Every structure is written in C-alpha cells, then in structure tokens.
Amino acid sequence: MWDYTEKVKDHFLNPRNVGDISDADGVGEVGSMACGDALRLTFKLDKDKRIQDVKFQTFGCASAIASSSALTEMLKGKTLEEAEVITNDDIAEFLGGLPKEKMHCSVMGRDALEKAIQHYRGEAEKKLDGNLVCECFGVTDKEIERAIRENDLKSIEDVTNYVKAGGGCGKCHDNIQAIINEVYNKIPVIAPASKRMTNIQRIKLIEETLEREIRPALQKDGGNIDLIDVDGDHVYVKLIGTCASCKASQITLKHYVESRLREMVTPELVVEEVK
Amino acid sequence: MPVIYLDNNATTRVAPEVVDAMIPFLKDYYGNPSSMHTFGGMVGRHIDAAREKIAALINASPDEIIFTSCGTESDSTAVRAAIESSPQKKHIMTSRVEHPAIKNLFEHLAKTGYRVTWVPVDREGRLDVEYLKNHLTDDTALVSLMWANNETGVIFPIEAISSVLKDRGIVFHTDAVQAAGKVPVDVKEAGVDLLSLSGHKIHAPKGIAALYVRKGTKFSPFMIGGHQERGRRGGTENVASIVGLGVASEMAMHHLSDINGRVRAMRDKLEDGILKNIPNSMRNGCKEPRLPNTSSVSFEFVEGESILLMMDEFGICASSGSACTSGSLEPSHVLRAMGVPFTAAHGSIRFSLSAYNIESDVDMVVEKLPPIIKRLRELSPFWKNAACKIQ
C-alpha cells in the first residue's frame, strides 16, 4: 500500500474543480489510456487576465487525481506568468509529498498546465521535442533531460518514477543512463542490459528489429526474411527471395541477422533457419 | 469499521482452530523433534500426524509430503529438482500466466542456458493445450503449469496434460497453491509428479507450505543441510506451523463442499450483481472451469488503484491487476497474456472469497461499487466520449 499523505487522500476522495469548461480559454491534454493515466485541464481567464476558473478530468490512480485537484487549487487567481513557473515539485509539495514512484503524477499536472497555456497563447503545440527515447510511454530525450535537471535525478529508476521513461520494456535503459551521464558530465558506463524483458516484449523487439534494421538491408539484394516462431532464445526464421537460394545465406543468417538481433534484443539469441 | 475481506487469493485469515492447535508448540512443547529425549521426540509424532492430514487432502502418501517455508520455496525446489534429475535436457515449458514464483524462475533459467516455451492462453485464459503438445521435444525436461490462476481463477486441465506427458520422461509439476482447498485436488487422478501448496492460502499461517513428490520421482534437495524431511529439505522443522497446516488441511477437506456450494453462490451473486449494475464492466477469464471463490472484473475508463482506495473507505479489501498497484508501470502480465486491452486491464479488480465470508459482504460490494465506478468515471476524461458512443 502506498504511503499517501492525508492531503493526497483528501484531494483524491474530495477532488476540487472536477469538470470541463466548455468555453475555455486554454485546454491541455496529456497521457493516454494505454499509459494508465491521462489529464485534461481547462481554464478561463477574467478581465484582468487572471485564472478565474479551472477544471480537470483525470483517469488514473489516487495520486494522479490528487495532483490534478491540487494543481487547480494552486492556479486559481494566478496570472499565466505566475502559473507557468509552477513546477511538479510545487504540486508534490502542496500535497505534503508524493511517494517517489508516483512523482510522474505531478509531472503530468505540470505538463498539462504547460500545454493549456501554450494553447491559450496560440503557440503551436510543441512537437515532440527531441528524439524519442522511451517508445512504450512516448518520452523524448529532451523531456528526460529536463526531468533530470529540474529534479536532480540520479538513476534510471528515478527517471522512471518522474517521467515513466524506461518503465515498460526496458530497452531504452542504456539511452537513459547515457542522458544521465551527459547531464552530470560523467564517463559513460555500459549499463547492464534490461533483465525485465518479457517474452512478448522480446518477440515485439525481434519483430521491430527485423522490420527496421534487417529487412531493408536484405531487400536491397532482392531478398527478405520471415519470422516463423520464437521459442525461448531460439528465433526461427525463413529466408525468402534471393536469400533463399543464396549460397552465402548461412553467413547472412549467422553474421548479419543473428548478430544484429543479439545486439538489439539480447545476446543469448540463436537464429535458426526453417526451410 | 468492520473489514470486508475479499482478498483471500492474496492470503487468508488463520482459522481460530489452527491458532489453538499451534499455541502449545510455541509455549510448552518447544523440543526439537530430532532430539533423543522424550520431550523432543514427542513433537516428531505431531509432525507425522500433520503430514498424514496434508497427504489426505491431496490423496498422497505421507512420505510423499515435504514441508517447506512457502509456496515459492516449493516451486523452486520442484523446478530445480526436476532439471537437476535430467541435466542433459535443456528445454522446459510453462504458461504465460504463471505466478511470479514460476514466471521469474523460468526467466532466470532462460538466462542460464535453458530454452523456455511459454504456452499461450486464449482471451478467456484457457491454456492452448495443442500448442503445448506441438512444442514438446525429446529435450524437454519439465513442464510446470499452475492448477488454477491466482488472478482469474481459471483452472487448467491438469489431468489431460498429464496424459499427454505420460511415458515421455518429462517431469510434470503443478503449482496448486490457489487450487488446494478450493477444488478437489487428487494427485493420483491428476497424474502429476510434483505439486506445490501453501499454508496461508488455506487458513494456516504464512511461512509454511508443502511439496508433494510422487514416489519414484527423482529428487534432489534445494535446501541442503540436516537429515530433516528424510534429507530432502534441511532445516529444523517449523513445528507449530506444521501442526497448524495439518489442522488447516483437515478443515479444508471439510469445507470443500461449502466452498463449492455456498461460497460459489455468493461469488456468482457478487459477479452477476456487479456486471448487471455497472455498464462497461466485464469478467476476466472463462466462467468455467474456474475456482469457486474468485472473480476478476474489469471496469473500462477507470483505474484500479483508485477503485481499491475508494472501496477501502468502506473497509472492502480486494486486489487489482492495474499498473499503479503493482509498483510497475505496466498492468498484470496475466491479463495482457489473455489479450485484455489496456483500457480494461488498468481497471481490473479481483475479488476472492473464503468460507468466512457471509452474504452481507457481497451485498455491501454490490451496493457500494456502482457509485464508486460512476464517480471515478465522472472524473475520467475518456468516459464522456465513450458514453456517447455507447448510447
């Protein structure tokens, strides 16, 4: 059971400002159902350009709902200039703290606020800033870097707690570590490969690697490859097109396909051909 | 506030009769059963009596029962004994929906040179037995399958699988931690070589469990030490808990008809009441064959932890397969293996009953849950859009 403060419980059980302002001046939406939490924030300004009304709708756990509720209370009466300096830490502090595994709930609040302000100012929604690092939760290197700098994060686990990156299949752990190293100007260390990959994730990763890395290369030579089955560390494939009749196909298989898969998925993989 | 305990697949109340039987062995009869004196030796006889009762629960002989410290130790002992007995074989098989005690052990073995086949399940959680058959090889050392699933209660066809494995020199282990005491478990009919069961799921305390090892099954100990358990599990016996497990096993036999009658009827009433009164809710796992005490239900567009905490306000205890409750960011591997979409997996709740539940417990849930779900959906940004589509 999570150790929630009384204030978190209060804002969860009696959330303030629930709803949707139909003629809102600013609207911000973050998260998705697949990710397990999502927030829609709407606000209306008064004639002095202060936030007169603000409402939220949240799908998620108790701390996600409490963070959203807290944020709306903090925003009332503020100018956008005052609002935009609110950080995720401020939200967590308002609630008397959040369990560290739940810090991403406060980050979600800050992100929604940022988007709502951008929407009001008519700024184009910032495109995914930077390069995608965590595909499971759609987190970019810029977002990770920002979270590391703002919250003084030191480990992959910290990053996962704050922005969710690395909390899914785990294949981006090396990249996250690299960003942490860069921020702190450390000599890169090779992080151990993820130990948490499930079979489904492994199969997905094999498929992705085949699609993205291997097929295009084989297709250049008029060949192709089909994934037949994955059984533990054994990957069964079928070579087609020119590859099937190529005398060097075994070399392709072992030296290219297998080594590429080992590099991208896990070093234990054995690729076998199905005729 | 009274506790309405509907989380019996997590752990159960220790039966008062079990506690009473244990107390003398904590207070007065503290002798070591290995000792030569009468004071210690007499304790050994109580261990024998307990062993007989546990054997009776699963139709085994007393000398086929080894006491362990928990279900996980039973599972680890079984799996390691099986692979050590045929070291030349490097293929092992299990399902995609096992308890972490097996799942994580097999993932570990996969890294140490074993080829693991993960047998899939269908949308209703039923095992793909054909897939299992098609992937057996001469290299297969072990098949380990749970008797019943802890999250959905879905029961696997253990007897049918053992007949497939028969005479192939493949060790068959079943994790019956959730099944024992809830459905009849007969090791002879089931045709298994190794079976795990755990005390705290059948009203004995935590910290005591058993492993059935069929006579003639090659065995090597996991805990190496003294001569206890005839050299198959070293370590001074947890006497009081063993006595407790004996009493709990005896009671479980007597309660079997109650569980499959009264408790099953309460479970059905609970499940039907929820599904009828809450739109966009669904049962996870097939209706039958299923444990009579378990119901896993998903509520679309809401998140499990929020549901649990709101039920907690009324003293209702249950579990969730949502990501937020597991401490990870991903929902239950069992529901995902079944193909339950994220929208529903995040909002899954498991209710699991025991003989101690009464009718008013389920009535309370059927009364309190619909407004909780309604309230959380009103908070959810997805609900309005979904509701429009449904009408």
XYZ file of C-alpha atoms in Angstrom:
666
model
C 0.000 0.000 0.000
C 1.222 3.452 -0.877
C 2.055 5.837 1.899
C -0.168 8.752 0.887
C -0.390 11.903 2.966
C -3.719 12.988 4.434
C -3.770 15.806 1.903
C -3.383 13.378 -1.009
C -6.223 11.281 0.395
C -8.370 14.375 0.869
C -7.821 15.606 -2.698
C -8.458 12.080 -4.014
C -11.665 11.479 -2.063
C -12.915 15.073 -2.409
C -11.381 16.312 -5.645
C -11.793 20.044 -6.264
C -12.748 21.587 -9.605
C -13.730 18.469 -11.489
C -15.177 19.043 -14.932
C -14.694 20.635 -18.294
C -15.085 24.338 -19.120
C -16.945 24.407 -22.410
C -15.779 27.893 -23.477
C -12.299 27.530 -22.029
C -9.515 29.931 -22.938
C -6.886 27.226 -22.581
C -7.062 23.440 -22.931
C -4.234 20.993 -22.175
C -4.366 17.228 -22.580
C -1.649 14.742 -21.629
C -1.342 10.994 -21.194
C -3.419 8.191 -22.647
C -5.453 5.231 -21.536
C -2.705 2.832 -22.582
C -0.235 4.622 -20.314
C -2.569 4.209 -17.374
C -3.150 7.878 -16.690
C -4.378 10.945 -18.516
C -5.366 14.500 -17.641
C -7.490 17.170 -19.369
C -7.099 20.638 -17.939
C -9.259 23.641 -18.962
C -9.099 27.238 -17.710
C -10.915 30.529 -18.162
C -9.390 33.987 -17.602
C -11.101 37.026 -16.116
C -10.835 40.559 -17.453
C -7.552 41.082 -15.591
C -6.111 38.040 -17.310
C -6.090 36.054 -14.115
C -7.264 32.458 -13.969
C -10.867 32.789 -12.922
C -11.917 29.195 -13.274
C -10.050 25.980 -13.884
C -11.329 22.410 -14.163
C -9.811 18.979 -14.648
C -10.693 15.431 -15.635
C -8.277 12.660 -14.766
C -8.032 8.961 -15.482
C -5.537 7.360 -13.145
C -4.576 6.387 -9.663
C -5.272 8.261 -6.443
C -2.140 10.399 -6.673
C -2.896 11.360 -10.288
C -6.345 12.572 -9.266
C -4.983 14.331 -6.168
C -2.195 16.035 -8.179
C -4.706 17.344 -10.704
C -7.010 18.596 -7.983
C -4.112 20.260 -6.178
C -2.948 21.950 -9.369
C -6.374 23.513 -9.986
C -6.414 24.921 -6.447
C -2.940 26.359 -6.922
C -3.881 28.009 -10.220
C -6.936 29.972 -9.158
C -6.410 33.715 -9.219
C -2.955 33.484 -10.755
C -1.810 35.252 -13.909
C -0.393 32.986 -16.608
C 3.053 34.366 -15.837
C 2.650 33.278 -12.235
C 1.130 29.958 -13.301
C 3.784 28.951 -15.734
C 6.529 28.868 -13.121
C 4.721 26.153 -11.135
C 6.859 23.020 -11.151
C 5.960 19.415 -10.490
C 7.777 19.718 -7.183
C 5.441 22.569 -6.182
C 2.478 20.302 -6.826
C 4.002 17.472 -4.794
C 4.854 19.915 -2.014
C 1.307 21.296 -1.951
C 0.171 17.731 -1.249
C 2.701 17.210 1.527
C 4.799 14.997 -0.724
C 4.194 12.006 -3.002
C 5.719 8.508 -2.899
C 8.728 8.657 -5.225
C 7.197 6.021 -7.539
C 4.303 8.422 -8.011
C 6.202 11.598 -8.895
C 5.174 11.181 -12.538
C 1.646 12.126 -11.449
C 2.854 15.622 -10.502
C 4.842 15.857 -13.751
C 1.636 15.070 -15.642
C -0.025 18.042 -13.951
C 2.792 20.392 -14.874
C 2.769 19.132 -18.488
C -0.982 19.656 -18.834
C -0.652 23.189 -17.487
C 2.126 23.962 -19.925
C 0.050 22.688 -22.840
C -3.015 24.626 -21.740
C -1.022 27.878 -21.568
C 0.507 27.202 -24.989
C -2.980 26.563 -26.342
C -4.217 29.886 -24.972
C -1.297 31.811 -26.413
C -1.947 30.224 -29.767
C 1.502 28.718 -29.880
C 1.574 25.628 -31.992
C 1.692 22.670 -29.691
C 5.339 21.934 -29.364
C 6.133 18.997 -31.488
C 7.726 16.113 -29.667
C 10.777 17.978 -28.655
C 13.911 15.966 -29.211
C 14.278 12.338 -30.115
C 12.035 9.588 -28.866
C 13.826 7.508 -26.244
C 11.114 5.510 -24.470
C 8.747 4.086 -27.064
C 6.474 2.455 -24.502
C 5.481 5.761 -22.916
C 6.489 8.163 -25.713
C 9.164 10.111 -23.837
C 11.896 12.104 -25.623
C 15.499 12.747 -24.643
C 14.689 16.431 -24.051
C 11.901 15.562 -21.618
C 14.155 13.134 -19.784
C 16.943 15.663 -19.642
C 14.607 18.331 -18.277
C 13.298 15.970 -15.580
C 16.851 15.055 -14.588
C 17.926 18.710 -14.324
C 14.810 20.010 -12.574
C 14.570 17.208 -10.034
C 18.195 16.269 -9.657
C 17.546 12.680 -10.737
C 20.453 10.289 -10.438
C 19.317 6.875 -11.644
C 17.218 5.184 -14.323
C 14.735 4.293 -11.595
C 14.412 7.980 -10.663
C 13.746 8.871 -14.288
C 11.068 6.172 -14.492
C 9.423 7.476 -11.336
C 9.245 11.012 -12.693
C 8.507 10.682 -16.403
C 7.768 6.951 -16.771
C 10.550 6.508 -19.355
C 12.085 3.053 -19.017
C 9.106 1.640 -17.127
C 7.924 -0.585 -19.946
C 10.069 -2.968 -22.000
C 13.275 -1.527 -20.606
C 15.229 -1.481 -23.850
C 15.864 2.263 -23.531
C 17.684 1.891 -20.205
C 21.076 2.303 -21.845
C 19.959 5.513 -23.517
C 18.509 6.905 -20.298
C 21.755 6.142 -18.492
C 23.621 7.926 -21.271
C 21.470 11.040 -20.790
C 22.053 10.945 -17.027
C 25.793 10.631 -17.658
C 25.708 13.516 -20.084
C 23.861 15.787 -17.653
C 26.348 15.061 -14.901
C 29.215 15.004 -17.336
C 30.209 11.541 -16.340
C 32.204 8.987 -18.218
C 29.700 6.684 -19.848
C 29.332 3.330 -18.204
C 27.728 0.464 -20.010
C 24.507 -0.247 -18.177
C 23.618 -3.893 -17.866
C 21.026 -4.984 -20.397
C 17.485 -4.992 -19.139
C 16.606 -8.055 -17.180
C 12.929 -7.368 -17.199
C 12.007 -8.154 -20.771
C 9.006 -10.466 -21.005
C 8.603 -12.957 -23.805
C 6.045 -10.764 -25.549
C 8.330 -7.766 -25.331
C 11.172 -9.846 -26.659
C 9.108 -11.030 -29.622
C 7.978 -7.478 -30.299
C 11.547 -6.261 -30.197
C 12.679 -9.033 -32.533
C 9.912 -8.097 -34.960
C 10.803 -4.430 -34.770
C 14.475 -5.118 -35.324
C 13.706 -7.298 -38.320
C 11.432 -4.645 -39.771
C 13.609 -1.644 -39.102
C 17.128 -2.953 -39.453
C 17.286 -6.283 -41.182
C 14.567 -6.360 -43.858
C 15.628 -3.126 -45.559
C 19.173 -4.462 -45.902
C 18.109 -7.818 -47.300
C 15.577 -6.211 -49.616
C 18.351 -4.191 -51.253
C 19.693 -7.503 -52.504
C 16.264 -8.755 -53.577
C 15.837 -10.969 -50.545
C 13.651 -10.957 -47.477
C 13.095 -12.729 -44.197
C 10.037 -14.017 -42.351
C 9.785 -14.552 -38.620
C 8.265 -18.012 -38.083
C 8.494 -18.540 -34.327
C 10.319 -17.510 -31.194
C 10.890 -20.174 -28.598
C 12.926 -19.012 -25.632
C 16.177 -17.744 -27.073
C 15.657 -19.535 -30.377
C 14.444 -17.411 -33.251
C 13.113 -19.380 -36.208
C 13.176 -17.524 -39.497
C 12.592 -18.255 -43.136
C 14.735 -16.680 -45.822
C 12.900 -15.739 -48.998
C 13.647 -14.298 -52.426
C 17.284 -14.282 -53.455
C 18.300 -15.038 -49.871
C 16.675 -18.459 -50.014
C 18.851 -19.595 -52.929
C 21.954 -17.641 -51.970
C 24.995 -19.772 -51.161
C 26.066 -17.240 -48.598
C 22.720 -17.365 -46.828
C 24.159 -19.099 -43.760
C 26.689 -16.312 -43.438
C 23.920 -13.746 -43.771
C 21.945 -15.573 -41.150
C 24.654 -16.001 -38.533
C 26.865 -12.984 -39.172
C 24.241 -10.463 -40.003
C 20.776 -11.437 -38.776
C 21.896 -13.145 -35.596
C 24.499 -10.602 -34.600
C 22.097 -7.744 -35.281
C 19.352 -9.381 -33.186
C 21.813 -10.177 -30.413
C 22.884 -6.582 -30.353
C 19.381 -5.141 -30.372
C 17.456 -7.723 -28.329
C 19.538 -9.985 -26.101
C 22.996 -11.542 -26.503
C 21.668 -15.068 -25.915
C 19.607 -15.285 -29.109
C 20.194 -18.127 -31.554
C 18.798 -17.726 -35.055
C 17.754 -20.862 -36.867
C 16.534 -21.254 -40.406
C 13.297 -23.042 -41.204
C 13.360 -24.489 -44.735
C -15.248 -0.149 10.744
C -15.635 -3.868 10.053
C -13.316 -5.327 7.442
C -14.987 -6.969 4.473
C -12.220 -9.283 3.407
C -12.497 -10.352 -0.234
C -8.792 -10.839 -0.925
C -8.375 -14.496 0.011
C -6.213 -15.340 -3.009
C -3.654 -12.956 -1.511
C -3.817 -14.505 1.928
C -6.404 -15.864 4.333
C -7.389 -15.430 7.933
C -5.686 -18.003 10.168
C -8.503 -20.235 11.427
C -9.002 -19.931 15.208
C -8.831 -23.745 15.429
C -5.428 -23.594 13.737
C -4.148 -20.974 16.183
C -5.387 -23.043 19.138
C -3.610 -26.142 17.845
C -0.362 -24.213 17.369
C -0.136 -22.423 20.724
C 1.100 -25.430 22.785
C 4.004 -25.852 20.365
C 5.009 -22.238 20.806
C 4.548 -22.148 24.572
C 5.217 -25.559 26.041
C 6.394 -28.207 23.582
C 9.416 -26.412 22.260
C 11.558 -29.535 21.932
C 13.448 -30.314 18.757
C 11.866 -33.305 17.008
C 15.378 -34.535 16.122
C 16.335 -34.852 19.802
C 16.792 -38.206 21.517
C 14.839 -37.306 24.644
C 11.131 -37.925 25.035
C 10.385 -34.208 25.366
C 11.708 -33.521 21.876
C 10.786 -36.821 20.307
C 7.101 -36.460 21.109
C 6.997 -33.345 18.950
C 8.008 -35.505 15.996
C 4.825 -37.520 16.336
C 2.750 -34.369 15.882
C 4.654 -33.603 12.695
C 3.829 -37.111 11.443
C 0.160 -36.580 12.248
C 0.158 -33.267 10.350
C 1.877 -34.909 7.394
C -0.890 -37.504 7.238
C -3.568 -34.828 7.167
C -1.932 -32.900 4.351
C -1.416 -36.125 2.396
C -5.105 -36.921 2.856
C -6.126 -33.531 1.424
C -4.463 -34.352 -1.910
C -4.729 -38.176 -1.810
C -0.966 -38.711 -1.418
C 1.027 -40.932 0.948
C 2.507 -39.140 3.977
C 6.067 -39.938 2.847
C 5.412 -38.067 -0.382
C 4.998 -34.750 1.500
C 7.908 -32.388 2.209
C 7.388 -29.317 4.377
C 8.829 -26.057 3.068
C 8.672 -22.421 4.105
C 6.414 -21.017 1.386
C 4.808 -21.701 -1.972
C 7.776 -20.087 -3.698
C 10.201 -22.486 -1.989
C 8.018 -25.434 -3.019
C 8.027 -24.193 -6.623
C 11.762 -23.512 -6.681
C 12.528 -26.897 -5.093
C 10.311 -28.705 -7.599
C 11.715 -26.968 -10.669
C 15.344 -27.304 -9.626
C 14.907 -30.952 -8.641
C 13.312 -31.685 -11.994
C 16.027 -30.070 -14.101
C 18.826 -31.495 -11.985
C 17.448 -35.000 -12.399
C 17.980 -34.812 -16.175
C 20.888 -32.398 -16.654
C 21.314 -33.302 -20.333
C 17.871 -31.909 -21.193
C 17.724 -28.172 -21.819
C 14.105 -27.446 -22.650
C 11.431 -26.502 -20.097
C 7.866 -25.388 -20.541
C 5.357 -23.292 -18.643
C 2.446 -20.965 -19.352
C 2.388 -17.220 -19.920
C 0.139 -16.623 -16.913
C 2.079 -18.203 -14.051
C 2.615 -16.686 -10.622
C 5.945 -14.815 -10.332
C 7.304 -17.775 -8.292
C 7.408 -19.746 -11.554
C 7.487 -16.935 -14.135
C 10.571 -15.221 -12.753
C 12.318 -18.534 -12.029
C 11.830 -19.628 -15.651
C 13.018 -16.233 -16.899
C 16.095 -16.721 -14.760
C 16.660 -20.241 -16.132
C 16.287 -18.873 -19.667
C 19.369 -16.781 -18.986
C 21.354 -19.758 -17.771
C 21.047 -21.822 -20.932
C 17.554 -23.266 -20.793
C 15.201 -22.954 -23.715
C 11.800 -21.963 -22.336
C 8.496 -22.436 -24.142
C 5.782 -20.145 -22.815
C 2.444 -21.747 -23.630
C -0.153 -19.105 -24.525
C -3.716 -18.790 -23.269
C -6.819 -17.617 -25.123
C -8.897 -14.471 -24.469
C -10.680 -16.324 -21.667
C -7.472 -17.509 -20.012
C -7.719 -21.140 -21.179
C -4.472 -22.939 -21.913
C -3.589 -23.750 -25.530
C -3.015 -27.479 -24.975
C -2.367 -28.087 -28.696
C 0.476 -25.560 -28.600
C 1.907 -27.385 -25.618
C 1.676 -30.749 -27.418
C 3.305 -29.347 -30.543
C 6.256 -27.924 -28.660
C 7.223 -30.995 -26.629
C 10.564 -32.410 -27.672
C 12.881 -35.215 -26.558
C 14.903 -32.449 -24.947
C 12.006 -31.395 -22.667
C 12.910 -31.905 -19.020
C 9.980 -30.289 -17.250
C 6.502 -28.919 -17.733
C 5.269 -26.679 -14.913
C 1.704 -25.361 -15.005
C -0.454 -23.771 -12.372
C -3.551 -25.748 -11.399
C -5.608 -22.572 -11.073
C -4.762 -18.964 -11.854
C -4.417 -16.592 -8.910
C -5.847 -13.583 -10.758
C -8.731 -15.054 -12.752
C -9.291 -18.398 -11.018
C -9.264 -20.177 -14.402
C -8.455 -23.877 -13.927
C -6.064 -25.631 -16.301
C -6.803 -29.220 -17.468
C -4.030 -30.796 -15.391
C -5.253 -34.368 -15.878
C -5.473 -34.011 -19.666
C -1.963 -32.551 -19.781
C -0.501 -35.296 -17.618
C -1.865 -37.900 -20.029
C -0.116 -36.068 -22.881
C 3.167 -36.105 -20.949
C 2.832 -39.688 -19.751
C 5.648 -42.103 -20.630
C 7.714 -39.345 -22.261
C 10.140 -38.991 -19.383
C 9.037 -35.417 -18.750
C 8.600 -34.285 -15.144
C 5.239 -32.617 -14.546
C 4.972 -30.018 -11.787
C 1.852 -28.127 -10.846
C 1.600 -25.034 -8.677
C -1.645 -25.851 -6.849
C -1.283 -23.036 -4.321
C -4.595 -21.481 -5.372
C -6.415 -24.751 -6.094
C -5.805 -26.696 -2.894
C -8.699 -26.344 -0.505
C -10.920 -24.707 -3.137
C -11.450 -27.572 -5.603
C -10.786 -31.300 -5.173
C -7.073 -31.946 -5.720
C -6.175 -35.602 -6.182
C -2.544 -36.166 -7.150
C -3.213 -39.724 -8.341
C -6.046 -38.737 -10.672
C -4.144 -35.657 -11.800
C -1.074 -37.740 -12.597
C 1.432 -35.084 -11.504
C 4.966 -35.756 -10.267
C 5.340 -32.635 -8.141
C 2.738 -30.358 -6.574
C 3.130 -27.166 -4.537
C 0.664 -25.963 -1.948
C 0.843 -23.165 0.592
C -0.485 -22.855 4.139
C -1.529 -19.226 4.219
C -3.968 -19.662 1.341
C -5.906 -22.293 3.325
C -6.173 -20.580 6.731
C -2.814 -21.763 8.120
C -0.184 -19.119 8.911
C 2.326 -17.591 6.497
C 5.723 -19.281 6.427
C 4.613 -22.874 5.967
C 3.979 -24.806 2.755
C 4.340 -28.287 1.312
C 5.669 -30.010 -1.752
C 4.288 -33.326 -2.945
C 6.906 -35.545 -4.581
C 5.418 -38.636 -6.205
C 7.146 -41.842 -5.160
C 9.657 -42.722 -7.851
C 10.259 -39.113 -8.949
C 13.950 -38.287 -8.987
C 14.626 -35.675 -6.367
C 17.458 -33.547 -5.134
C 17.107 -31.114 -2.248
C 17.091 -27.341 -2.738
C 17.837 -26.651 0.930
C 20.820 -28.798 1.782
C 21.516 -29.381 5.446
C 20.435 -31.796 8.155
C 18.549 -35.041 7.814
C 15.116 -33.428 8.323
C 12.391 -34.443 5.882
C 14.490 -37.550 5.220
C 17.277 -35.439 3.798
C 15.009 -33.806 1.210
C 14.825 -30.441 2.972
C 17.354 -29.491 5.582
C 16.493 -27.160 8.446
C 14.807 -27.561 11.818
C 11.093 -28.060 11.365
C 8.714 -25.119 11.821
C 6.800 -27.311 14.255
C 3.937 -25.050 15.294
C 3.183 -24.036 11.717
C 3.384 -27.641 10.500
C 0.833 -28.607 13.141
C -1.251 -25.631 12.025
C -1.054 -26.685 8.385
C -2.224 -30.161 9.399
C -5.331 -28.767 11.093
C -5.943 -26.352 8.209
C -5.741 -29.236 5.697
C -8.237 -31.252 7.673
C -10.585 -28.271 7.809
C -10.100 -27.588 4.102
C -11.366 -31.087 3.293
C -14.472 -30.471 5.366
C -15.015 -27.011 3.855
C -14.745 -28.144 0.244
C -18.495 -28.641 -0.169
C -19.197 -25.290 1.494
C -16.742 -23.532 -0.824
C -18.254 -25.170 -3.878
C -21.813 -24.574 -2.694
C -22.432 -21.539 -0.523
C -19.249 -19.608 -1.348
C -19.637 -20.262 -5.073
C -23.221 -18.949 -4.899
C -22.003 -15.795 -3.127
C -19.266 -15.322 -5.719
C -21.822 -15.655 -8.513
C -24.162 -13.236 -6.788
C -21.321 -10.739 -6.433
C -20.179 -11.102 -10.023
C -23.678 -11.006 -11.510
C -24.575 -8.025 -9.329
C -21.506 -6.103 -10.484
C -21.866 -6.927 -14.174
C -25.590 -6.127 -14.128
C -25.317 -2.841 -12.257
C -22.188 -1.379 -13.810
C -22.060 -0.613 -17.536
C -18.844 -1.293 -19.444
C -17.747 -3.956 -16.999
C -16.644 -7.451 -17.926
C -15.481 -10.665 -16.354
C -11.846 -11.632 -16.982
C -11.422 -15.346 -17.641
C -13.909 -18.052 -18.552
C -16.924 -18.698 -16.326
C -15.989 -22.377 -16.034
C -13.824 -24.243 -15.204
C -12.902 -21.703 -12.564
C -12.199 -21.544 -8.834
C -15.494 -21.157 -6.969
C -14.176 -18.243 -4.874
C -12.564 -15.975 -7.481
C -13.962 -13.217 -9.665
C -11.861 -10.861 -11.771
C -13.802 -7.960 -13.241
C -12.637 -5.048 -15.381
C -14.186 -1.594 -15.446
C -13.388 0.415 -18.533
C -12.118 4.016 -18.296
C -11.205 3.889 -14.607
C -8.017 2.877 -12.858
C -7.729 0.001 -10.377
C -5.863 1.723 -7.574
C -8.493 4.447 -7.380
C -11.225 1.806 -7.156
C -9.370 -0.085 -4.403
C -8.796 3.044 -2.342
C -12.413 4.135 -2.649
C -13.561 0.646 -1.587
C -11.071 0.858 1.264
C -13.139 3.727 2.651
C -15.868 1.135 3.295
C -13.444 -1.473 4.643
C -13.698 -3.574 1.469
C -10.440 -5.420 0.683
C -9.690 -6.644 -2.831
C -6.822 -6.606 -5.371
C -6.149 -5.051 -8.744
C -4.169 -6.001 -11.830
C -3.576 -2.346 -12.621
C -0.103 -0.954 -13.143
C -0.295 1.513 -10.273
C -0.917 -1.139 -7.652
C 1.894 -3.404 -8.761
C 4.616 -0.823 -8.320
C 5.451 -1.148 -12.011
C 4.025 0.923 -14.829
C 2.528 -1.997 -16.712
C -0.661 -3.877 -15.892
C -0.907 -7.564 -14.981
C 1.005 -9.973 -17.254
C -1.876 -12.431 -16.850
C -4.477 -10.064 -18.282
C -2.093 -8.918 -21.022
C -1.359 -12.553 -21.991
C -5.115 -13.062 -22.301
C -5.299 -10.082 -24.631
C -7.357 -7.913 -22.284
C -6.959 -4.408 -23.763
C -5.122 -1.755 -21.722
C -8.393 0.157 -21.334
C -9.770 -2.711 -19.267
C -6.577 -4.155 -17.747
C -5.823 -0.923 -15.875
C -9.294 -1.081 -14.310
C -9.322 -4.719 -13.189
C -10.363 -5.791 -9.704
C -10.066 -9.277 -8.216
C -12.447 -10.404 -5.520
C -11.619 -13.695 -3.793
C -13.846 -15.174 -1.110
C -13.407 -17.745 1.633
C -15.589 -19.823 3.913
C -15.516 -16.909 6.373
C -17.458 -14.603 4.078
C -21.126 -14.019 4.628
C -23.914 -12.893 2.333
C -23.856 -9.311 3.610
C -20.215 -8.959 2.462
C -21.126 -9.357 -1.194
C -24.301 -7.312 -0.751
C -22.148 -4.470 0.538
C -19.901 -4.575 -2.541
C -22.841 -4.745 -4.932
C -24.285 -1.696 -3.161
C -21.098 0.384 -2.816
C -19.210 -0.364 -6.019
C -21.562 1.079 -8.698
C -21.453 4.630 -7.251
C -17.652 4.362 -6.874
C -17.225 3.458 -10.530
C -19.718 6.135 -11.549
C -17.837 8.748 -9.554
C -14.451 7.786 -10.973
C -15.866 7.774 -14.489
C -17.205 11.283 -13.989
C -13.619 12.253 -13.203
C -12.288 10.446 -16.274
C -11.703 12.410 -19.498
C -12.456 9.270 -21.535
C -15.841 8.453 -20.120
C -17.961 11.186 -21.773
C -16.774 10.299 -25.252
C -17.218 6.590 -24.616
C -20.675 7.061 -23.133
C -21.757 8.985 -26.236
C -20.635 6.152 -28.451
C -22.446 3.556 -26.389
C -25.849 5.262 -26.451
